[in-house]
Protein backbone atom coordinates (compact mmCIF):
# COMPACT_ATOMS: atom_id res chain seq x y z
CA UNK A 1 0.00 0.00 0.00
CA UNK A 2 1.28 3.43 -0.94
CA UNK A 3 0.08 6.44 1.00
CA UNK A 4 0.61 9.96 -0.30
CA UNK A 5 3.42 11.65 1.56
CA UNK A 6 4.72 8.39 3.06
CA UNK A 7 8.11 6.92 2.25
CA UNK A 8 8.19 5.48 -1.26
CA UNK A 9 9.78 2.02 -1.49
CA UNK A 10 13.08 2.18 -3.44
CA UNK A 11 11.86 -0.35 -6.01
CA UNK A 12 9.16 2.05 -7.23
CA UNK A 13 11.15 5.30 -7.24
CA UNK A 14 11.72 6.59 -10.75
CA UNK A 15 8.79 4.91 -12.52
CA UNK A 16 8.50 5.42 -16.26
CA UNK A 17 4.77 6.18 -15.98
CA UNK A 18 2.56 7.10 -13.02
CA UNK A 19 -1.21 6.91 -13.63
CA UNK A 20 -3.86 8.69 -11.62
CA UNK A 21 -7.61 9.10 -12.00
CA UNK A 22 -10.19 10.44 -9.56
CA UNK A 23 -7.45 11.55 -7.16
CA UNK A 24 -7.77 15.35 -7.47
CA UNK A 25 -11.05 16.54 -5.97
CA UNK A 26 -11.53 18.95 -3.10
CA UNK A 27 -8.71 17.85 -0.81
CA UNK A 28 -7.01 20.07 1.76
CA UNK A 29 -3.57 21.69 1.36
CA UNK A 30 -1.76 18.95 3.29
CA UNK A 31 -3.26 16.23 1.12
CA UNK A 32 -2.34 18.02 -2.09
CA UNK A 33 1.20 18.60 -0.80
CA UNK A 34 1.51 14.89 -0.02
CA UNK A 35 0.14 13.93 -3.46
CA UNK A 36 2.58 16.18 -5.33
CA UNK A 37 5.48 14.97 -3.19
CA UNK A 38 4.57 11.37 -3.95
CA UNK A 39 4.24 12.12 -7.68
CA UNK A 40 7.72 13.68 -7.64
CA UNK A 41 9.29 10.67 -5.95
CA UNK A 42 7.49 8.13 -8.11
CA UNK A 43 8.34 9.91 -11.38
CA UNK A 44 11.95 10.62 -10.46
CA UNK A 45 13.91 12.73 -12.93
CA UNK A 46 12.55 11.24 -16.15
CA UNK A 47 9.14 9.67 -15.52
CA UNK A 48 5.80 11.02 -16.65
CA UNK A 49 2.62 11.37 -14.59
CA UNK A 50 -0.70 11.00 -16.40
CA UNK A 51 -3.55 12.42 -14.34
CA UNK A 52 -7.13 12.28 -15.64
CA UNK A 53 -9.29 15.09 -14.32
CA UNK A 54 -12.93 16.08 -14.72
CA UNK A 55 -14.05 19.61 -13.92
CA UNK A 56 -16.88 19.52 -11.38
CA UNK A 57 -18.53 21.83 -8.91
CA UNK A 58 -15.92 22.94 -6.43
CA UNK A 59 -13.08 23.00 -8.97
CA UNK A 60 -11.72 26.13 -7.28
CA UNK A 61 -10.74 23.96 -4.31
CA UNK A 62 -8.50 21.99 -6.68
CA UNK A 63 -6.48 25.06 -7.70
CA UNK A 64 -4.20 24.32 -4.74
CA UNK A 65 -3.15 21.05 -6.40
CA UNK A 66 -2.52 22.67 -9.79
CA UNK A 67 -0.47 25.49 -8.24
CA UNK A 68 1.67 22.99 -6.31
CA UNK A 69 2.20 20.50 -9.12
CA UNK A 70 3.07 23.23 -11.65
CA UNK A 71 6.00 24.27 -9.42
CA UNK A 72 7.69 20.92 -10.07
CA UNK A 73 6.37 19.66 -13.40
CA UNK A 74 5.98 20.85 -16.98
CA UNK A 75 2.38 20.26 -18.03
CA UNK A 76 0.59 19.37 -21.25
CA UNK A 77 -3.22 19.27 -21.22
CA UNK A 78 -5.14 17.01 -23.60
CA UNK A 79 -8.92 17.00 -23.96
CA UNK A 80 -10.40 13.53 -23.57
CA UNK A 81 -13.61 14.59 -25.31
CA UNK A 82 -12.27 13.42 -28.67
CA UNK A 83 -12.07 9.87 -27.33
CA UNK A 84 -15.64 9.66 -26.07
CA UNK A 85 -15.59 8.47 -22.46
CA UNK A 86 -19.30 9.00 -21.92
CA UNK A 87 -19.50 12.10 -24.10
CA UNK A 88 -22.37 11.97 -26.63
CA UNK A 89 -21.06 11.48 -30.17
CA UNK A 90 -20.40 14.79 -31.90
CA UNK A 91 -20.39 16.79 -28.67
CA UNK A 92 -17.09 18.39 -27.71
CA UNK A 93 -16.59 18.05 -23.98
CA UNK A 94 -13.69 20.02 -22.53
CA UNK A 95 -14.49 19.05 -18.95
CA UNK A 96 -12.56 15.76 -19.10
CA UNK A 97 -8.84 16.33 -19.42
CA UNK A 98 -5.62 14.38 -19.28
CA UNK A 99 -2.78 16.24 -17.59
CA UNK A 100 0.63 15.04 -18.70
CA UNK A 101 3.26 16.02 -16.13
CA UNK A 102 7.00 15.79 -16.80
CA UNK A 103 9.55 16.77 -14.14
CA UNK A 104 11.18 20.19 -14.62
PDB file of C-alpha atoms in Angstrom:
ATOM      1  CA  UNK A   1       0.000   0.000   0.000  1.00  0.00           C
ATOM      2  CA  UNK A   2       1.283   3.433  -0.944  1.00  0.00           C
ATOM      3  CA  UNK A   3       0.077   6.441   0.997  1.00  0.00           C
ATOM      4  CA  UNK A   4       0.613   9.956  -0.303  1.00  0.00           C
ATOM      5  CA  UNK A   5       3.421  11.649   1.562  1.00  0.00           C
ATOM      6  CA  UNK A   6       4.721   8.388   3.065  1.00  0.00           C
ATOM      7  CA  UNK A   7       8.107   6.924   2.249  1.00  0.00           C
ATOM      8  CA  UNK A   8       8.189   5.479  -1.259  1.00  0.00           C
ATOM      9  CA  UNK A   9       9.778   2.021  -1.488  1.00  0.00           C
ATOM     10  CA  UNK A  10      13.080   2.184  -3.440  1.00  0.00           C
ATOM     11  CA  UNK A  11      11.864  -0.353  -6.008  1.00  0.00           C
ATOM     12  CA  UNK A  12       9.155   2.047  -7.234  1.00  0.00           C
ATOM     13  CA  UNK A  13      11.145   5.298  -7.240  1.00  0.00           C
ATOM     14  CA  UNK A  14      11.716   6.589 -10.754  1.00  0.00           C
ATOM     15  CA  UNK A  15       8.793   4.914 -12.517  1.00  0.00           C
ATOM     16  CA  UNK A  16       8.499   5.423 -16.261  1.00  0.00           C
ATOM     17  CA  UNK A  17       4.770   6.181 -15.981  1.00  0.00           C
ATOM     18  CA  UNK A  18       2.564   7.100 -13.021  1.00  0.00           C
ATOM     19  CA  UNK A  19      -1.210   6.908 -13.634  1.00  0.00           C
ATOM     20  CA  UNK A  20      -3.862   8.686 -11.620  1.00  0.00           C
ATOM     21  CA  UNK A  21      -7.611   9.096 -12.004  1.00  0.00           C
ATOM     22  CA  UNK A  22     -10.192  10.439  -9.558  1.00  0.00           C
ATOM     23  CA  UNK A  23      -7.450  11.552  -7.162  1.00  0.00           C
ATOM     24  CA  UNK A  24      -7.770  15.345  -7.475  1.00  0.00           C
ATOM     25  CA  UNK A  25     -11.047  16.536  -5.974  1.00  0.00           C
ATOM     26  CA  UNK A  26     -11.531  18.951  -3.102  1.00  0.00           C
ATOM     27  CA  UNK A  27      -8.707  17.854  -0.808  1.00  0.00           C
ATOM     28  CA  UNK A  28      -7.011  20.068   1.760  1.00  0.00           C
ATOM     29  CA  UNK A  29      -3.572  21.687   1.363  1.00  0.00           C
ATOM     30  CA  UNK A  30      -1.759  18.954   3.291  1.00  0.00           C
ATOM     31  CA  UNK A  31      -3.264  16.228   1.124  1.00  0.00           C
ATOM     32  CA  UNK A  32      -2.345  18.021  -2.091  1.00  0.00           C
ATOM     33  CA  UNK A  33       1.196  18.604  -0.799  1.00  0.00           C
ATOM     34  CA  UNK A  34       1.513  14.890  -0.022  1.00  0.00           C
ATOM     35  CA  UNK A  35       0.140  13.927  -3.459  1.00  0.00           C
ATOM     36  CA  UNK A  36       2.580  16.184  -5.329  1.00  0.00           C
ATOM     37  CA  UNK A  37       5.480  14.973  -3.191  1.00  0.00           C
ATOM     38  CA  UNK A  38       4.574  11.369  -3.947  1.00  0.00           C
ATOM     39  CA  UNK A  39       4.237  12.121  -7.677  1.00  0.00           C
ATOM     40  CA  UNK A  40       7.721  13.678  -7.638  1.00  0.00           C
ATOM     41  CA  UNK A  41       9.289  10.667  -5.949  1.00  0.00           C
ATOM     42  CA  UNK A  42       7.488   8.125  -8.109  1.00  0.00           C
ATOM     43  CA  UNK A  43       8.341   9.906 -11.376  1.00  0.00           C
ATOM     44  CA  UNK A  44      11.951  10.620 -10.459  1.00  0.00           C
ATOM     45  CA  UNK A  45      13.910  12.733 -12.926  1.00  0.00           C
ATOM     46  CA  UNK A  46      12.553  11.241 -16.150  1.00  0.00           C
ATOM     47  CA  UNK A  47       9.140   9.670 -15.517  1.00  0.00           C
ATOM     48  CA  UNK A  48       5.801  11.019 -16.655  1.00  0.00           C
ATOM     49  CA  UNK A  49       2.618  11.370 -14.585  1.00  0.00           C
ATOM     50  CA  UNK A  50      -0.696  11.003 -16.400  1.00  0.00           C
ATOM     51  CA  UNK A  51      -3.546  12.415 -14.343  1.00  0.00           C
ATOM     52  CA  UNK A  52      -7.129  12.279 -15.643  1.00  0.00           C
ATOM     53  CA  UNK A  53      -9.290  15.094 -14.315  1.00  0.00           C
ATOM     54  CA  UNK A  54     -12.927  16.076 -14.724  1.00  0.00           C
ATOM     55  CA  UNK A  55     -14.052  19.614 -13.919  1.00  0.00           C
ATOM     56  CA  UNK A  56     -16.875  19.520 -11.381  1.00  0.00           C
ATOM     57  CA  UNK A  57     -18.530  21.828  -8.907  1.00  0.00           C
ATOM     58  CA  UNK A  58     -15.917  22.943  -6.430  1.00  0.00           C
ATOM     59  CA  UNK A  59     -13.078  23.002  -8.971  1.00  0.00           C
ATOM     60  CA  UNK A  60     -11.716  26.129  -7.278  1.00  0.00           C
ATOM     61  CA  UNK A  61     -10.743  23.960  -4.311  1.00  0.00           C
ATOM     62  CA  UNK A  62      -8.504  21.992  -6.679  1.00  0.00           C
ATOM     63  CA  UNK A  63      -6.477  25.059  -7.702  1.00  0.00           C
ATOM     64  CA  UNK A  64      -4.197  24.321  -4.739  1.00  0.00           C
ATOM     65  CA  UNK A  65      -3.149  21.047  -6.403  1.00  0.00           C
ATOM     66  CA  UNK A  66      -2.519  22.672  -9.791  1.00  0.00           C
ATOM     67  CA  UNK A  67      -0.467  25.488  -8.235  1.00  0.00           C
ATOM     68  CA  UNK A  68       1.673  22.989  -6.309  1.00  0.00           C
ATOM     69  CA  UNK A  69       2.199  20.503  -9.118  1.00  0.00           C
ATOM     70  CA  UNK A  70       3.072  23.228 -11.647  1.00  0.00           C
ATOM     71  CA  UNK A  71       5.999  24.272  -9.422  1.00  0.00           C
ATOM     72  CA  UNK A  72       7.686  20.917 -10.066  1.00  0.00           C
ATOM     73  CA  UNK A  73       6.375  19.659 -13.404  1.00  0.00           C
ATOM     74  CA  UNK A  74       5.975  20.853 -16.977  1.00  0.00           C
ATOM     75  CA  UNK A  75       2.382  20.261 -18.033  1.00  0.00           C
ATOM     76  CA  UNK A  76       0.592  19.366 -21.246  1.00  0.00           C
ATOM     77  CA  UNK A  77      -3.216  19.274 -21.223  1.00  0.00           C
ATOM     78  CA  UNK A  78      -5.136  17.009 -23.598  1.00  0.00           C
ATOM     79  CA  UNK A  79      -8.918  16.999 -23.964  1.00  0.00           C
ATOM     80  CA  UNK A  80     -10.400  13.532 -23.568  1.00  0.00           C
ATOM     81  CA  UNK A  81     -13.615  14.591 -25.314  1.00  0.00           C
ATOM     82  CA  UNK A  82     -12.268  13.421 -28.671  1.00  0.00           C
ATOM     83  CA  UNK A  83     -12.067   9.871 -27.330  1.00  0.00           C
ATOM     84  CA  UNK A  84     -15.641   9.657 -26.069  1.00  0.00           C
ATOM     85  CA  UNK A  85     -15.589   8.468 -22.460  1.00  0.00           C
ATOM     86  CA  UNK A  86     -19.302   8.996 -21.919  1.00  0.00           C
ATOM     87  CA  UNK A  87     -19.503  12.101 -24.099  1.00  0.00           C
ATOM     88  CA  UNK A  88     -22.372  11.966 -26.626  1.00  0.00           C
ATOM     89  CA  UNK A  89     -21.062  11.477 -30.170  1.00  0.00           C
ATOM     90  CA  UNK A  90     -20.404  14.791 -31.899  1.00  0.00           C
ATOM     91  CA  UNK A  91     -20.395  16.788 -28.666  1.00  0.00           C
ATOM     92  CA  UNK A  92     -17.089  18.387 -27.708  1.00  0.00           C
ATOM     93  CA  UNK A  93     -16.594  18.054 -23.980  1.00  0.00           C
ATOM     94  CA  UNK A  94     -13.686  20.016 -22.530  1.00  0.00           C
ATOM     95  CA  UNK A  95     -14.494  19.052 -18.947  1.00  0.00           C
ATOM     96  CA  UNK A  96     -12.565  15.763 -19.103  1.00  0.00           C
ATOM     97  CA  UNK A  97      -8.845  16.328 -19.424  1.00  0.00           C
ATOM     98  CA  UNK A  98      -5.622  14.379 -19.283  1.00  0.00           C
ATOM     99  CA  UNK A  99      -2.784  16.242 -17.591  1.00  0.00           C
ATOM    100  CA  UNK A 100       0.631  15.037 -18.695  1.00  0.00           C
ATOM    101  CA  UNK A 101       3.260  16.018 -16.134  1.00  0.00           C
ATOM    102  CA  UNK A 102       6.998  15.794 -16.799  1.00  0.00           C
ATOM    103  CA  UNK A 103       9.548  16.774 -14.143  1.00  0.00           C
ATOM    104  CA  UNK A 104      11.183  20.191 -14.621  1.00  0.00           C
TER     105      UNK A 104
END
